[in-house]
Amino acid sequence: MNRGIVVTGGAHGIGKQICLDFIQAGDQVCFIDSDEKKSVDFAKESPNLFYFCGDVADPLTLKRFIEFSLEKLKRIDVLVNNVCRGNRGILSNISYEEYDYILSIGLKAPYELSRLCKDELIKNKGRIINIASSRAFQSEPDTEAYTSAKGGIVALTHALAISLGPDVLVNCIAPGWINVAEQQEFSREDRFAIPAGKIGTPKDISDMVLFLCEQKFITGETITVDGGMNKRMIYHGDWNWHYNAD
Ligand SMILES: NC(=O)c1ccc[n+]([C@@H]2O[C@H](COP(=O)([O-])OP(=O)(O)OC[C@H]3O[C@@H](n4cnc5c(N)ncnc54)[C@H](O)[C@@H]3O)[C@@H](O)[C@H]2O)c1
């Protein structure tokens, strides 16, 4: 389609699949990633794929990344704010600085990149797709940093949708459990936890990214893509009952 696509955290997992699917659709893609080795190896896969090595927590790096992207792509039609990390919180006593660093990656970078891409996205009637997590709505213990970033990006999504509409449509995807490792086999208990009967794949998420880029009447939304995991009601003993039933 010859669109200019910007993706964060593109060298592995969900971000990598998003890059591949846009290239498959005929677009040009520029991604940023802090893992230089993985980035170099991945960028060899297509002449339409460009990488920029850096940490999205640094605002100067983000500015340089967008300048680099414009130089390579000549235009920006879609910004995918994919990257986040960190999964500890108050029980691990993480410091103010550690907490702030996770917010810089998962929440401040998406804002700053949206700001830096704003003029291009408005001009091209573009899209912003943010990647949250089902953890924006549900928690395990000791996950305050990651969960705050994810809750924040859900709210940032509807704020941006209202500010940048109707030119730019802004949506968010909240993935559930997505297998980004080599592991292919999962236990019966794990599969049982997910009504769709399988652990998710990066392709399950990138399909939704590309779908949202085609839509004209969805904006400000967060779409949960978790195989129905958050819809299962669990009572004490429920697990055994189901396991004994089959
Ligand atoms: N995998 C899951 O089960 C799952 C579930 C819900 C949400 N998500 C979300 O999906 C997104 C992608 O997750 P994933 O599992 O594909 O991740 P991943 O760990 O497989 O890949 C993340 C990529 O981002 C890069 N990266 C990490 N920190 C960076 C930084 N500060 N600056 C630049 N690059 C950085 C890494 O080098 C890596 O290539 C994240 O926002 C994550 O929170 C993932």
mmCIF file of C-alpha atoms and ligand atoms in Angstrom:
data_model
loop_
_atom_site.group_PDB
_atom_site.id
_atom_site.type_symbol
_atom_site.label_atom_id
_atom_site.label_comp_id
_atom_site.label_asym_id
_atom_site.label_seq_id
_atom_site.Cartn_x
_atom_site.Cartn_y
_atom_site.Cartn_z
ATOM 1 C CA MET A 1 0.000 0.000 0.000
ATOM 2 C CA ASN A 2 3.112 2.170 0.160
ATOM 3 C CA ARG A 3 2.346 3.665 3.561
ATOM 4 C CA GLY A 4 5.078 4.832 5.913
ATOM 5 C CA ILE A 5 4.872 2.850 9.146
ATOM 6 C CA VAL A 6 6.699 3.561 12.414
ATOM 7 C CA VAL A 7 6.894 0.801 15.046
ATOM 8 C CA THR A 8 8.551 0.698 18.480
ATOM 9 C CA GLY A 9 10.156 -2.489 19.807
ATOM 10 C CA GLY A 10 10.180 -4.008 16.325
ATOM 11 C CA ALA A 11 13.043 -6.486 16.628
ATOM 12 C CA HIS A 12 11.180 -9.217 18.527
ATOM 13 C CA GLY A 13 7.788 -10.631 19.467
ATOM 14 C CA ILE A 14 4.604 -8.734 18.655
ATOM 15 C CA GLY A 15 6.453 -5.696 17.232
ATOM 16 C CA LYS A 16 8.418 -7.882 14.830
ATOM 17 C CA GLN A 17 5.247 -9.540 13.539
ATOM 18 C CA ILE A 18 3.629 -6.100 13.086
ATOM 19 C CA CYS A 19 6.633 -4.992 10.967
ATOM 20 C CA LEU A 20 6.447 -8.179 8.881
ATOM 21 C CA ASP A 21 2.725 -7.846 8.232
ATOM 22 C CA PHE A 22 2.975 -4.221 7.090
ATOM 23 C CA ILE A 23 5.834 -5.149 4.764
ATOM 24 C CA GLN A 24 3.718 -8.006 3.437
ATOM 25 C CA ALA A 25 0.963 -5.432 2.781
ATOM 26 C CA GLY A 26 3.375 -3.442 0.589
ATOM 27 C CA ASP A 27 4.340 -0.729 3.082
ATOM 28 C CA GLN A 28 7.697 0.636 4.217
ATOM 29 C CA VAL A 29 8.518 0.225 7.893
ATOM 30 C CA CYS A 30 10.913 1.941 10.262
ATOM 31 C CA PHE A 31 11.345 0.493 13.757
ATOM 32 C CA ILE A 32 13.256 1.409 16.870
ATOM 33 C CA ASP A 33 14.676 -1.217 19.238
ATOM 34 C CA SER A 34 17.303 -1.251 21.967
ATOM 35 C CA ASP A 35 18.643 -4.683 20.903
ATOM 36 C CA GLU A 36 21.119 -3.894 18.141
ATOM 37 C CA LYS A 37 21.969 -7.486 17.217
ATOM 38 C CA LYS A 38 18.345 -8.530 16.771
ATOM 39 C CA SER A 39 17.591 -5.294 14.874
ATOM 40 C CA VAL A 40 20.471 -5.725 12.426
ATOM 41 C CA ASP A 41 19.538 -9.355 11.750
ATOM 42 C CA PHE A 42 15.855 -8.569 11.282
ATOM 43 C CA ALA A 43 16.418 -5.536 9.016
ATOM 44 C CA LYS A 44 18.252 -7.816 6.576
ATOM 45 C CA GLU A 45 14.941 -9.545 5.831
ATOM 46 C CA SER A 46 13.551 -6.756 3.619
ATOM 47 C CA PRO A 47 14.779 -3.688 1.719
ATOM 48 C CA ASN A 48 11.597 -1.962 2.932
ATOM 49 C CA LEU A 49 12.571 -2.356 6.590
ATOM 50 C CA PHE A 50 14.766 0.185 8.414
ATOM 51 C CA TYR A 51 15.967 0.045 12.011
ATOM 52 C CA PHE A 52 17.097 2.645 14.508
ATOM 53 C CA CYS A 53 18.890 1.455 17.627
ATOM 54 C CA GLY A 54 17.972 3.173 20.884
ATOM 55 C CA ASP A 55 16.017 3.301 24.116
ATOM 56 C CA VAL A 56 12.515 4.800 23.761
ATOM 57 C CA ALA A 57 12.788 6.139 27.333
ATOM 58 C CA ASP A 58 15.108 8.888 26.034
ATOM 59 C CA PRO A 59 13.262 11.834 24.400
ATOM 60 C CA LEU A 60 16.259 12.917 22.304
ATOM 61 C CA THR A 61 16.482 9.393 20.896
ATOM 62 C CA LEU A 62 12.788 9.606 19.957
ATOM 63 C CA LYS A 63 13.365 12.896 18.122
ATOM 64 C CA ARG A 64 16.268 11.399 16.183
ATOM 65 C CA PHE A 65 14.261 8.258 15.444
ATOM 66 C CA ILE A 66 11.432 10.257 13.864
ATOM 67 C CA GLU A 67 13.892 12.377 11.849
ATOM 68 C CA PHE A 68 15.495 9.123 10.655
ATOM 69 C CA SER A 69 12.063 7.636 9.856
ATOM 70 C CA LEU A 70 11.052 10.641 7.753
ATOM 71 C CA GLU A 71 14.341 10.511 5.896
ATOM 72 C CA LYS A 72 13.837 6.809 5.059
ATOM 73 C CA LEU A 73 10.052 6.666 4.573
ATOM 74 C CA LYS A 74 9.415 10.216 3.263
ATOM 75 C CA ARG A 75 6.016 10.096 4.992
ATOM 76 C CA ILE A 76 4.407 8.713 8.159
ATOM 77 C CA ASP A 77 0.930 7.194 7.925
ATOM 78 C CA VAL A 78 0.841 4.879 10.936
ATOM 79 C CA LEU A 79 2.518 5.016 14.352
ATOM 80 C CA VAL A 80 2.459 1.791 16.369
ATOM 81 C CA ASN A 81 3.436 2.339 20.017
ATOM 82 C CA ASN A 82 4.264 -1.266 20.834
ATOM 83 C CA VAL A 83 7.123 -1.396 23.299
ATOM 84 C CA CYS A 84 6.826 -1.793 27.060
ATOM 85 C CA ARG A 85 8.610 -3.772 29.725
ATOM 86 C CA GLY A 86 8.907 -4.271 33.469
ATOM 87 C CA ASN A 87 6.665 -6.267 35.643
ATOM 88 C CA ARG A 88 7.520 -5.489 39.251
ATOM 89 C CA GLY A 89 6.009 -3.148 41.798
ATOM 90 C CA ILE A 90 5.486 -2.228 45.387
ATOM 91 C CA LEU A 91 6.221 -5.671 46.903
ATOM 92 C CA SER A 92 9.653 -5.575 45.260
ATOM 93 C CA ASN A 93 9.979 -2.052 46.606
ATOM 94 C CA ILE A 94 10.936 -0.667 43.215
ATOM 95 C CA SER A 95 12.248 2.875 43.506
ATOM 96 C CA TYR A 96 10.723 6.087 42.184
ATOM 97 C CA GLU A 97 13.359 6.052 39.432
ATOM 98 C CA GLU A 98 12.615 2.445 38.382
ATOM 99 C CA TYR A 99 8.886 3.175 38.343
ATOM 100 C CA ASP A 100 9.484 6.361 36.348
ATOM 101 C CA TYR A 101 11.663 4.484 33.822
ATOM 102 C CA ILE A 102 8.850 2.033 33.040
ATOM 103 C CA LEU A 103 6.417 4.916 32.597
ATOM 104 C CA SER A 104 8.957 6.566 30.279
ATOM 105 C CA ILE A 105 8.993 3.468 28.074
ATOM 106 C CA GLY A 106 5.332 2.511 28.202
ATOM 107 C CA LEU A 107 3.534 5.855 28.513
ATOM 108 C CA LYS A 108 5.721 8.919 27.971
ATOM 109 C CA ALA A 109 7.307 7.563 24.761
ATOM 110 C CA PRO A 110 3.885 6.938 23.142
ATOM 111 C CA TYR A 111 2.881 10.523 23.970
ATOM 112 C CA GLU A 112 6.154 11.989 22.680
ATOM 113 C CA LEU A 113 6.108 9.932 19.473
ATOM 114 C CA SER A 114 2.479 10.941 18.856
ATOM 115 C CA ARG A 115 3.525 14.579 19.276
ATOM 116 C CA LEU A 116 6.524 14.202 16.968
ATOM 117 C CA CYS A 117 4.431 12.419 14.286
ATOM 118 C CA LYS A 118 1.337 14.622 14.698
ATOM 119 C CA ASP A 119 1.791 16.871 11.634
ATOM 120 C CA GLU A 120 2.565 13.930 9.329
ATOM 121 C CA LEU A 121 -0.339 11.891 10.674
ATOM 122 C CA ILE A 122 -2.794 14.793 10.300
ATOM 123 C CA LYS A 123 -1.573 15.523 6.764
ATOM 124 C CA ASN A 124 -1.884 11.858 5.734
ATOM 125 C CA LYS A 125 -5.129 11.108 7.631
ATOM 126 C CA GLY A 126 -3.146 8.511 9.523
ATOM 127 C CA ARG A 127 -3.520 6.183 12.475
ATOM 128 C CA ILE A 128 -2.014 5.633 15.883
ATOM 129 C CA ILE A 129 -2.234 2.118 17.304
ATOM 130 C CA ASN A 130 -1.169 1.680 20.919
ATOM 131 C CA ILE A 131 -0.420 -1.678 22.528
ATOM 132 C CA ALA A 132 -1.688 -1.979 26.109
ATOM 133 C CA SER A 133 -2.341 -5.255 27.953
ATOM 134 C CA SER A 134 -5.216 -7.000 29.666
ATOM 135 C CA ARG A 135 -3.229 -5.974 32.757
ATOM 136 C CA ALA A 136 -4.659 -2.493 32.252
ATOM 137 C CA PHE A 137 -7.872 -4.008 33.680
ATOM 138 C CA GLN A 138 -6.725 -6.951 35.863
ATOM 139 C CA SER A 139 -3.725 -7.418 38.140
ATOM 140 C CA GLU A 140 -1.400 -9.942 39.732
ATOM 141 C CA PRO A 141 0.523 -8.856 42.830
ATOM 142 C CA ASP A 142 3.675 -6.751 42.423
ATOM 143 C CA THR A 143 2.971 -5.328 38.974
ATOM 144 C CA GLU A 144 2.387 -1.619 39.691
ATOM 145 C CA ALA A 145 4.864 -0.126 37.198
ATOM 146 C CA TYR A 146 3.792 -2.113 34.135
ATOM 147 C CA THR A 147 0.124 -1.960 35.057
ATOM 148 C CA SER A 148 0.239 1.825 35.506
ATOM 149 C CA ALA A 149 1.859 2.257 32.097
ATOM 150 C CA LYS A 150 -0.827 0.044 30.556
ATOM 151 C CA GLY A 151 -3.711 1.810 32.286
ATOM 152 C CA GLY A 152 -2.195 5.113 31.195
ATOM 153 C CA ILE A 153 -1.923 4.163 27.550
ATOM 154 C CA VAL A 154 -5.609 3.197 27.471
ATOM 155 C CA ALA A 155 -6.504 6.707 28.676
ATOM 156 C CA LEU A 156 -3.913 8.339 26.418
ATOM 157 C CA THR A 157 -5.609 6.564 23.498
ATOM 158 C CA HIS A 158 -9.002 8.188 24.003
ATOM 159 C CA ALA A 159 -7.433 11.567 24.823
ATOM 160 C CA LEU A 160 -5.445 11.507 21.556
ATOM 161 C CA ALA A 161 -8.491 10.302 19.623
ATOM 162 C CA ILE A 162 -10.446 13.347 20.759
ATOM 163 C CA SER A 163 -7.555 15.776 20.179
ATOM 164 C CA LEU A 164 -6.453 14.502 16.763
ATOM 165 C CA GLY A 165 -9.786 13.429 15.271
ATOM 166 C CA PRO A 166 -11.227 13.448 12.690
ATOM 167 C CA ASP A 167 -7.908 13.473 10.808
ATOM 168 C CA VAL A 168 -6.172 10.811 12.881
ATOM 169 C CA LEU A 169 -7.953 7.762 14.301
ATOM 170 C CA VAL A 170 -6.347 6.436 17.476
ATOM 171 C CA ASN A 171 -6.977 2.980 18.929
ATOM 172 C CA CYS A 172 -5.421 0.577 21.365
ATOM 173 C CA ILE A 173 -5.122 -3.202 21.616
ATOM 174 C CA ALA A 174 -4.973 -4.990 24.972
ATOM 175 C CA PRO A 175 -3.355 -8.391 24.366
ATOM 176 C CA GLY A 176 -3.742 -11.244 26.813
ATOM 177 C CA TRP A 177 -1.191 -14.040 27.022
ATOM 178 C CA ILE A 178 0.876 -14.033 23.827
ATOM 179 C CA ASN A 179 3.647 -16.554 23.244
ATOM 180 C CA VAL A 180 6.690 -14.645 22.042
ATOM 181 C CA ALA A 181 9.183 -17.331 23.099
ATOM 182 C CA GLU A 182 10.213 -20.570 21.441
ATOM 183 C CA GLN A 183 7.989 -22.638 23.706
ATOM 184 C CA GLN A 184 5.238 -24.319 21.676
ATOM 185 C CA GLU A 185 3.710 -26.726 24.219
ATOM 186 C CA PHE A 186 1.441 -25.515 26.997
ATOM 187 C CA SER A 187 -0.237 -27.433 29.791
ATOM 188 C CA ARG A 188 -3.895 -28.353 29.807
ATOM 189 C CA GLU A 189 -4.393 -25.966 32.739
ATOM 190 C CA ASP A 190 -2.900 -23.102 30.755
ATOM 191 C CA ARG A 191 -5.066 -23.781 27.741
ATOM 192 C CA PHE A 192 -8.118 -24.219 29.970
ATOM 193 C CA ALA A 193 -7.650 -20.697 31.317
ATOM 194 C CA ILE A 194 -8.287 -19.344 27.829
ATOM 195 C CA PRO A 195 -11.789 -19.918 26.374
ATOM 196 C CA ALA A 196 -10.413 -19.793 22.804
ATOM 197 C CA GLY A 197 -8.401 -22.917 23.772
ATOM 198 C CA LYS A 198 -4.931 -21.683 22.907
ATOM 199 C CA ILE A 199 -2.203 -19.286 23.929
ATOM 200 C CA GLY A 200 -2.127 -16.219 21.665
ATOM 201 C CA THR A 201 0.475 -15.573 18.981
ATOM 202 C CA PRO A 202 2.036 -12.291 17.775
ATOM 203 C CA LYS A 203 0.008 -12.784 14.586
ATOM 204 C CA ASP A 204 -3.232 -12.614 16.607
ATOM 205 C CA ILE A 205 -2.228 -9.082 17.623
ATOM 206 C CA SER A 206 -0.751 -7.856 14.346
ATOM 207 C CA ASP A 207 -3.913 -8.977 12.516
ATOM 208 C CA MET A 208 -5.852 -6.604 14.788
ATOM 209 C CA VAL A 209 -3.340 -3.782 14.184
ATOM 210 C CA LEU A 210 -3.793 -4.032 10.418
ATOM 211 C CA PHE A 211 -7.568 -4.452 10.778
ATOM 212 C CA LEU A 212 -7.813 -1.244 12.835
ATOM 213 C CA CYS A 213 -5.798 0.626 10.205
ATOM 214 C CA GLU A 214 -8.522 -0.209 7.665
ATOM 215 C CA GLN A 215 -11.452 0.933 9.832
ATOM 216 C CA LYS A 216 -13.044 4.376 9.485
ATOM 217 C CA PHE A 217 -15.547 4.402 12.370
ATOM 218 C CA ILE A 218 -13.547 3.132 15.336
ATOM 219 C CA THR A 219 -11.497 5.583 17.398
ATOM 220 C CA GLY A 220 -10.542 6.034 21.040
ATOM 221 C CA GLU A 221 -11.227 2.337 21.704
ATOM 222 C CA THR A 222 -9.211 -0.340 23.427
ATOM 223 C CA ILE A 223 -9.910 -3.790 21.959
ATOM 224 C CA THR A 224 -9.008 -6.713 24.196
ATOM 225 C CA VAL A 225 -7.478 -9.629 22.277
ATOM 226 C CA ASP A 226 -7.000 -12.336 24.894
ATOM 227 C CA GLY A 227 -8.927 -15.387 23.688
ATOM 228 C CA GLY A 228 -11.651 -14.546 26.207
ATOM 229 C CA MET A 229 -9.366 -15.028 29.234
ATOM 230 C CA ASN A 230 -10.821 -12.041 31.104
ATOM 231 C CA LYS A 231 -14.368 -13.299 30.580
ATOM 232 C CA ARG A 232 -13.951 -16.580 32.502
ATOM 233 C CA MET A 233 -15.456 -16.470 35.971
ATOM 234 C CA ILE A 234 -13.447 -18.518 38.457
ATOM 235 C CA TYR A 235 -14.813 -19.844 41.762
ATOM 236 C CA HIS A 236 -12.979 -21.879 44.376
ATOM 237 C CA GLY A 237 -12.801 -25.497 43.157
ATOM 238 C CA ASP A 238 -13.907 -24.548 39.654
ATOM 239 C CA TRP A 239 -10.637 -25.744 38.157
ATOM 240 C CA ASN A 240 -10.947 -29.295 39.527
ATOM 241 C CA TRP A 241 -14.542 -29.549 38.438
ATOM 242 C CA HIS A 242 -13.607 -28.797 34.840
ATOM 243 C CA TYR A 243 -10.572 -31.062 34.825
ATOM 244 C CA ASN A 244 -12.577 -34.001 36.152
ATOM 245 C CA ALA A 245 -15.364 -33.402 33.655
ATOM 246 C CA ASP A 246 -13.268 -34.370 30.626
HETATM 247 N N1 LIG B 1 3.724 -11.121 25.212
HETATM 248 C C1 LIG B 1 2.624 -10.971 25.948
HETATM 249 O O1 LIG B 1 2.087 -11.937 26.528
HETATM 250 C C2 LIG B 1 1.990 -9.613 26.073
HETATM 251 C C3 LIG B 1 0.754 -9.518 26.729
HETATM 252 C C4 LIG B 1 0.144 -8.292 26.860
HETATM 253 C C5 LIG B 1 0.757 -7.152 26.345
HETATM 254 N N2 LIG B 1 1.958 -7.263 25.708
HETATM 255 C C6 LIG B 1 2.556 -6.027 25.211
HETATM 256 O O2 LIG B 1 2.923 -6.160 23.849
HETATM 257 C C7 LIG B 1 4.060 -5.340 23.582
HETATM 258 C C8 LIG B 1 5.140 -6.199 22.959
HETATM 259 O O3 LIG B 1 5.464 -7.233 23.861
HETATM 260 P P1 LIG B 1 6.297 -8.529 23.427
HETATM 261 O O4 LIG B 1 5.888 -9.612 24.343
HETATM 262 O O5 LIG B 1 6.202 -8.719 21.966
HETATM 263 O O6 LIG B 1 7.764 -8.051 23.829
HETATM 264 P P2 LIG B 1 9.181 -8.741 23.506
HETATM 265 O O7 LIG B 1 9.931 -8.736 24.781
HETATM 266 O O8 LIG B 1 9.011 -10.011 22.756
HETATM 267 O O9 LIG B 1 9.854 -7.687 22.511
HETATM 268 C C9 LIG B 1 10.012 -6.353 22.913
HETATM 269 C C10 LIG B 1 11.033 -5.692 22.005
HETATM 270 O O10 LIG B 1 11.190 -4.351 22.480
HETATM 271 C C11 LIG B 1 12.572 -4.064 22.664
HETATM 272 N N3 LIG B 1 12.707 -3.110 23.770
HETATM 273 C C12 LIG B 1 12.536 -3.347 25.092
HETATM 274 N N4 LIG B 1 12.734 -2.219 25.809
HETATM 275 C C13 LIG B 1 13.020 -1.245 24.914
HETATM 276 C C14 LIG B 1 13.328 0.139 25.033
HETATM 277 N N5 LIG B 1 13.367 0.724 26.237
HETATM 278 N N6 LIG B 1 13.568 0.854 23.912
HETATM 279 C C15 LIG B 1 13.542 0.254 22.686
HETATM 280 N N7 LIG B 1 13.261 -1.066 22.516
HETATM 281 C C16 LIG B 1 13.011 -1.800 23.612
HETATM 282 C C17 LIG B 1 13.235 -5.401 22.963
HETATM 283 O O11 LIG B 1 14.604 -5.374 22.612
HETATM 284 C C18 LIG B 1 12.404 -6.355 22.086
HETATM 285 O O12 LIG B 1 12.958 -6.475 20.786
HETATM 286 C C19 LIG B 1 4.448 -4.712 24.918
HETATM 287 O O13 LIG B 1 3.863 -3.448 25.066
HETATM 288 C C20 LIG B 1 3.851 -5.664 25.927
HETATM 289 O O14 LIG B 1 3.587 -5.036 27.161
HETATM 290 C C21 LIG B 1 2.593 -8.458 25.573
#
